[in-house]
Short mmCIF file of C-alpha atoms and ligand atoms in Angstrom, two decimals:
data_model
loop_
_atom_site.label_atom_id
_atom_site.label_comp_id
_atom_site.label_asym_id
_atom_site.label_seq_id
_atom_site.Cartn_x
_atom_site.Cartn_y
_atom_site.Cartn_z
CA UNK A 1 102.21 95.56 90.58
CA UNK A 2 103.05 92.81 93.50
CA UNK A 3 102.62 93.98 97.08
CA UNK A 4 104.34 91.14 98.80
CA UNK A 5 103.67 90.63 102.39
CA UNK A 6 106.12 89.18 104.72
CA UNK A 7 104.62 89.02 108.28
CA UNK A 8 106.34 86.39 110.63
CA UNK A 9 106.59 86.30 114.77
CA UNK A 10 109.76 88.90 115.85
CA UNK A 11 112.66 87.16 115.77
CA UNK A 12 112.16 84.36 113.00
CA UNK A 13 114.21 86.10 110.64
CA UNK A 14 112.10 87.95 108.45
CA UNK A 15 114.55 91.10 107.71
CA UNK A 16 117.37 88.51 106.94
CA UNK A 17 115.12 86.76 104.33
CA UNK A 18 113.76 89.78 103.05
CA UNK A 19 116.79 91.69 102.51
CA UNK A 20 117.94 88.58 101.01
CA UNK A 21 115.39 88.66 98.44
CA UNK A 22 115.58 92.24 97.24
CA UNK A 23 119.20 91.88 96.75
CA UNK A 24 118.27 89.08 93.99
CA UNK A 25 115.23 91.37 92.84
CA UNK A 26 116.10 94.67 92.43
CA UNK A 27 112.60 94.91 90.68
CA UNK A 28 111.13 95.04 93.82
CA UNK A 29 111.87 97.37 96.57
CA UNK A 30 111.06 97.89 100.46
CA UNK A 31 107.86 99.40 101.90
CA UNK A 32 109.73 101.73 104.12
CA UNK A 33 106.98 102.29 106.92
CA UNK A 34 106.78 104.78 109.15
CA UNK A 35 107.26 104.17 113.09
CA UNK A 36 107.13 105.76 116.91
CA UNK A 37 109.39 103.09 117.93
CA UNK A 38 113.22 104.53 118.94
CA UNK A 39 116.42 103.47 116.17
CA UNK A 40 118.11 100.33 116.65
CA UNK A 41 121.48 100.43 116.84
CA UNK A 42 122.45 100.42 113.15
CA UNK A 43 119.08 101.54 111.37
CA UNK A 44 118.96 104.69 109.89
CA UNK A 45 115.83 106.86 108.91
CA UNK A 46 114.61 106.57 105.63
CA UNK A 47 116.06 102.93 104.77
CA UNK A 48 114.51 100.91 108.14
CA UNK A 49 112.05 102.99 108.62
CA UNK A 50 111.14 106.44 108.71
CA UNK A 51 111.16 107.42 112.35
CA UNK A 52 108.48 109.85 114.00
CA UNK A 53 106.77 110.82 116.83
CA UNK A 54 103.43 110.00 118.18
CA UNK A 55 102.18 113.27 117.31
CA UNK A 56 103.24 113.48 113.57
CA UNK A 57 102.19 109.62 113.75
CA UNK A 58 98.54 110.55 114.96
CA UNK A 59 98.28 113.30 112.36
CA UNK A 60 98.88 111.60 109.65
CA UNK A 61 96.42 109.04 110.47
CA UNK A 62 93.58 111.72 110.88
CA UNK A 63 94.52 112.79 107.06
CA UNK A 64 94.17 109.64 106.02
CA UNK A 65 97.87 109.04 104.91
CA UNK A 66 98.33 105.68 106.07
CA UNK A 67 96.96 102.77 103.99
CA UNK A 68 97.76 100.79 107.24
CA UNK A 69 98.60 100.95 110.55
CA UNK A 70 98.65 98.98 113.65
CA UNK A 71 99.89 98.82 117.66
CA UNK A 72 102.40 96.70 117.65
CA UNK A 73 104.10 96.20 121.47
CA UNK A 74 103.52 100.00 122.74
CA UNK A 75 104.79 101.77 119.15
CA UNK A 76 102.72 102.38 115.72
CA UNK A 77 103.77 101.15 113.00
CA UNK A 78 102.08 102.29 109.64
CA UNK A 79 102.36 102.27 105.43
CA UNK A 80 102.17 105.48 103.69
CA UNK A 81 99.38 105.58 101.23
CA UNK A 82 102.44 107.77 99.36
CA UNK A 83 104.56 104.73 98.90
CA UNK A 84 102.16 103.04 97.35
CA UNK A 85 101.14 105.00 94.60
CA UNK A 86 105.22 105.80 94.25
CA UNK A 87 106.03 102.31 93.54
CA UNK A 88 102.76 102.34 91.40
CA UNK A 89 104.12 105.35 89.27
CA UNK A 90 107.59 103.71 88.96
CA UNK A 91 106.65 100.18 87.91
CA UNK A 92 108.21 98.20 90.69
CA UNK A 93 106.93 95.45 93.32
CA UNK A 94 106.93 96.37 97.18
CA UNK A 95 107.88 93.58 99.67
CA UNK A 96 106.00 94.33 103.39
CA UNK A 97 107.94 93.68 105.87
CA UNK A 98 104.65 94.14 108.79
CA UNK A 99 102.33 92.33 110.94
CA UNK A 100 99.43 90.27 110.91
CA UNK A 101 97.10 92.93 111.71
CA UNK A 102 98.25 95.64 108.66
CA UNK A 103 98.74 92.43 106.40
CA UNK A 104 95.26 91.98 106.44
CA UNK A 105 94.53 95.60 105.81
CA UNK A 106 96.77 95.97 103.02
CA UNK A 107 95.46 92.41 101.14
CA UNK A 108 91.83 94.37 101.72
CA UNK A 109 92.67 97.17 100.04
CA UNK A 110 94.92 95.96 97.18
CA UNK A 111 93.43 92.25 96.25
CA UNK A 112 94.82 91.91 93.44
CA UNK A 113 98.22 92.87 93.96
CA UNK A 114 98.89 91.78 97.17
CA UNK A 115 100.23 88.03 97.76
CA UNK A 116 100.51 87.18 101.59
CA UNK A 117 103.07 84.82 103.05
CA UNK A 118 103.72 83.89 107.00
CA UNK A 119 107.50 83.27 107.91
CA UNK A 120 107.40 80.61 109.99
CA UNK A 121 110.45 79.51 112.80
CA UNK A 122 111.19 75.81 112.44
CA UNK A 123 110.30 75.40 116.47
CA UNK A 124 109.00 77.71 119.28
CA UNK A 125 112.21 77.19 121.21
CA UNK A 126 114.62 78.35 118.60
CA UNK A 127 112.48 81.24 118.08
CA UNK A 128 112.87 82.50 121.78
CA UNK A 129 116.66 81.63 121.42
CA UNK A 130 116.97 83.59 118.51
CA UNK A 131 115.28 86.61 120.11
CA UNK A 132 117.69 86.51 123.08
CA UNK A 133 121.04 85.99 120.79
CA UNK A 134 119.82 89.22 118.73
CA UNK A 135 120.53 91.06 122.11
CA UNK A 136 118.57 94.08 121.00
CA UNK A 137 115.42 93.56 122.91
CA UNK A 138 115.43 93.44 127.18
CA UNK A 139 113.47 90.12 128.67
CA UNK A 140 110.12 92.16 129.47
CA UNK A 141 110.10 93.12 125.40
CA UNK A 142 111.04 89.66 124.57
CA UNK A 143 108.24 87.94 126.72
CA UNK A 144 105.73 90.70 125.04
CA UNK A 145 107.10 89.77 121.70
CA UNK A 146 106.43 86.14 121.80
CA UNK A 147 102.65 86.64 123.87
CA UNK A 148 102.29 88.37 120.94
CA UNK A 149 104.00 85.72 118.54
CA UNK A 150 101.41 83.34 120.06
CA UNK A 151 98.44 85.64 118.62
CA UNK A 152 99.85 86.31 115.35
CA UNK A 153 100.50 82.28 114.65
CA UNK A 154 96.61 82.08 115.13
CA UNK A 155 95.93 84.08 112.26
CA UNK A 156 99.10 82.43 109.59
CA UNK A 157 96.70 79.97 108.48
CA UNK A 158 95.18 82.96 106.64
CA UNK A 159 98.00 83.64 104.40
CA UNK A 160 98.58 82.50 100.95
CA UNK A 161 101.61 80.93 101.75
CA UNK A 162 103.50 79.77 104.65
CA UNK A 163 107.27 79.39 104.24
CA UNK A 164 109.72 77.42 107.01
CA UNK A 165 112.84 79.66 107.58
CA UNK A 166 114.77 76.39 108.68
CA UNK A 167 117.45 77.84 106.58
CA UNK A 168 117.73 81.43 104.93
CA UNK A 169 118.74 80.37 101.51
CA UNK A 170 115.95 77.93 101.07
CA UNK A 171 113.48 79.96 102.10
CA UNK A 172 114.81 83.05 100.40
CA UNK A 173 114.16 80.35 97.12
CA UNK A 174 110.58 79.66 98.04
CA UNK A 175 109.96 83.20 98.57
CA UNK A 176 111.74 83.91 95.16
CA UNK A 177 109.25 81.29 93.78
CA UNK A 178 106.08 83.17 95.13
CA UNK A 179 107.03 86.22 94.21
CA UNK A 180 108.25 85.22 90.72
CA UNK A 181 104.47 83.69 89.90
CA UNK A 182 102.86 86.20 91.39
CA UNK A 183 104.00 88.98 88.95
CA UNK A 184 102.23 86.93 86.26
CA UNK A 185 98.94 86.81 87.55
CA UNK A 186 95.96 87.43 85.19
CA UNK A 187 94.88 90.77 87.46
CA UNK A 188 98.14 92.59 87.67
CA UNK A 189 98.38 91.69 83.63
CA UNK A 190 95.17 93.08 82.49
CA UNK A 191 96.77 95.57 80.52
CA UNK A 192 98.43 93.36 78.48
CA UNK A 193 95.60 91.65 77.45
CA UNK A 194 93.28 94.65 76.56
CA UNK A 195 96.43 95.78 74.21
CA UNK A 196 96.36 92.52 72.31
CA UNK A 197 92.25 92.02 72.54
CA UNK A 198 92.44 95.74 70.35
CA UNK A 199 95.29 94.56 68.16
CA UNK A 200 93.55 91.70 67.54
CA UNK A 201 90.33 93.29 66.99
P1 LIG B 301 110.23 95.88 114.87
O1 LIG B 301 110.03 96.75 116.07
O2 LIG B 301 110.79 94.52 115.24
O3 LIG B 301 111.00 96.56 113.76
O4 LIG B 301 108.78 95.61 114.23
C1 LIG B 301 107.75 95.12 115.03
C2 LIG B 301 106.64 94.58 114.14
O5 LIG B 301 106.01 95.64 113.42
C3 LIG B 301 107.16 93.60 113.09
O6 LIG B 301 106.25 92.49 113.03
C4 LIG B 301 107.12 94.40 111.84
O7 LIG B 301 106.96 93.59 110.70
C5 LIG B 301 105.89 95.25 112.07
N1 LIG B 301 105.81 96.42 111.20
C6 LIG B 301 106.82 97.14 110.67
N2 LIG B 301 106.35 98.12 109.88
C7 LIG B 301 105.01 98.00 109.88
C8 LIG B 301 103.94 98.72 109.23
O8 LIG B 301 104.14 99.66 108.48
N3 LIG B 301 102.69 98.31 109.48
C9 LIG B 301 102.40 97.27 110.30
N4 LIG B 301 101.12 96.93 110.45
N5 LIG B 301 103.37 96.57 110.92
C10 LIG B 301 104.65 96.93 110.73
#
């Protein structure tokens, strides 16, 4: 199974890409995480995310039911241990759409399904422009967003792979690349091998 994880700064177009992707792949689906943060206008429970409280947020973690989960600008953000195994059971590759921090987690835990690629913005100064044109965030949240931005960049070089989104459709087709190798890596084909080693035997 392929856990493909998209982490980029806010705002360098990581949903577009990713969205972009699973439409072409319909092998692999969406971690749906689970978050404090309030709707957006347009997102809906259950397909952005699955929307909670701090409470229910907190009490999940204490029963262990996140594989993942990280601060992220005053709101949790975490990956069901559920969804997982779900996607596990049901044959199909999940694309991450989190940051650095839970990245990292998540390529801990699964090493050798998970294949980790940073986003990056083709400057600093479109990426603040971008943030402001999405309109969704106020200044305070923007400025937060990119001190944070500034962090996450120092930790990209760990990645796998870093892709440029200087325009979506190319780097939808270097993400297609990545994940099109990575579902024929040696450890997520195992299986196959054993069957033919006893065939063969
Ligand atoms: P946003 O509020 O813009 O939807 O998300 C803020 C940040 O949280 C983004 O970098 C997003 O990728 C990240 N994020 C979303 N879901 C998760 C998750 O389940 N775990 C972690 N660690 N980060 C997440």
């Amino acid at each position: 199974m392929v856990l493909l994880i998209l982490a980029a700064v806010s705002g360098t177009g990581k949903g577009t890409v990713g969205r972009a992707l699973l439409a072409r792949n319909p092998d692999l689906k969406l971690s749906v995480s689970h978050t404090t943060r309030a709707p957006r206008r347009g997102e809906q429970g259950g397909v952005h995310y699955h929307f909670t409280d701090h409470d229910d947020f907190r009490a999940r973690i204490a029963e262990g039911g996140y594989v993942e989960w990280a601060e992220y600008v005053g709101n949790l953000y975490g990956t069901a241990r559920q969804t997982i195994e779900d996607a596990r059971a049901a044959g199909h590759g999940l694309l991450f759409d989190i940051e650095v921090k839970g990245a990292a987690q998540i390529v801990e835990a699964y090493p050798d399904d998970a294949v980790s690629v940073f986003l990056l913005p083709p400057s600093w100064t479109e990426l603040a422009d971008r943030l402001r044109k999405r309109g969704t965030n106020d200044e305070a949240d923007i400025a937060r967003r990119l001190a944070r931005g500034r962090e996450e960049l120092a930790e990209a070089r760990w990645f796998d792979h870093l892709v440029v989104n200087d325009t979506v459709e190319r780097a939808v087709d270097e993400l297609e690349s990545i994940y099109r190798s990575a579902k024929t890596r040696t450890a997520g084909r195992l299986e196959l091998l054993e069957a033919l080693r006893a065939e063969s035997a």
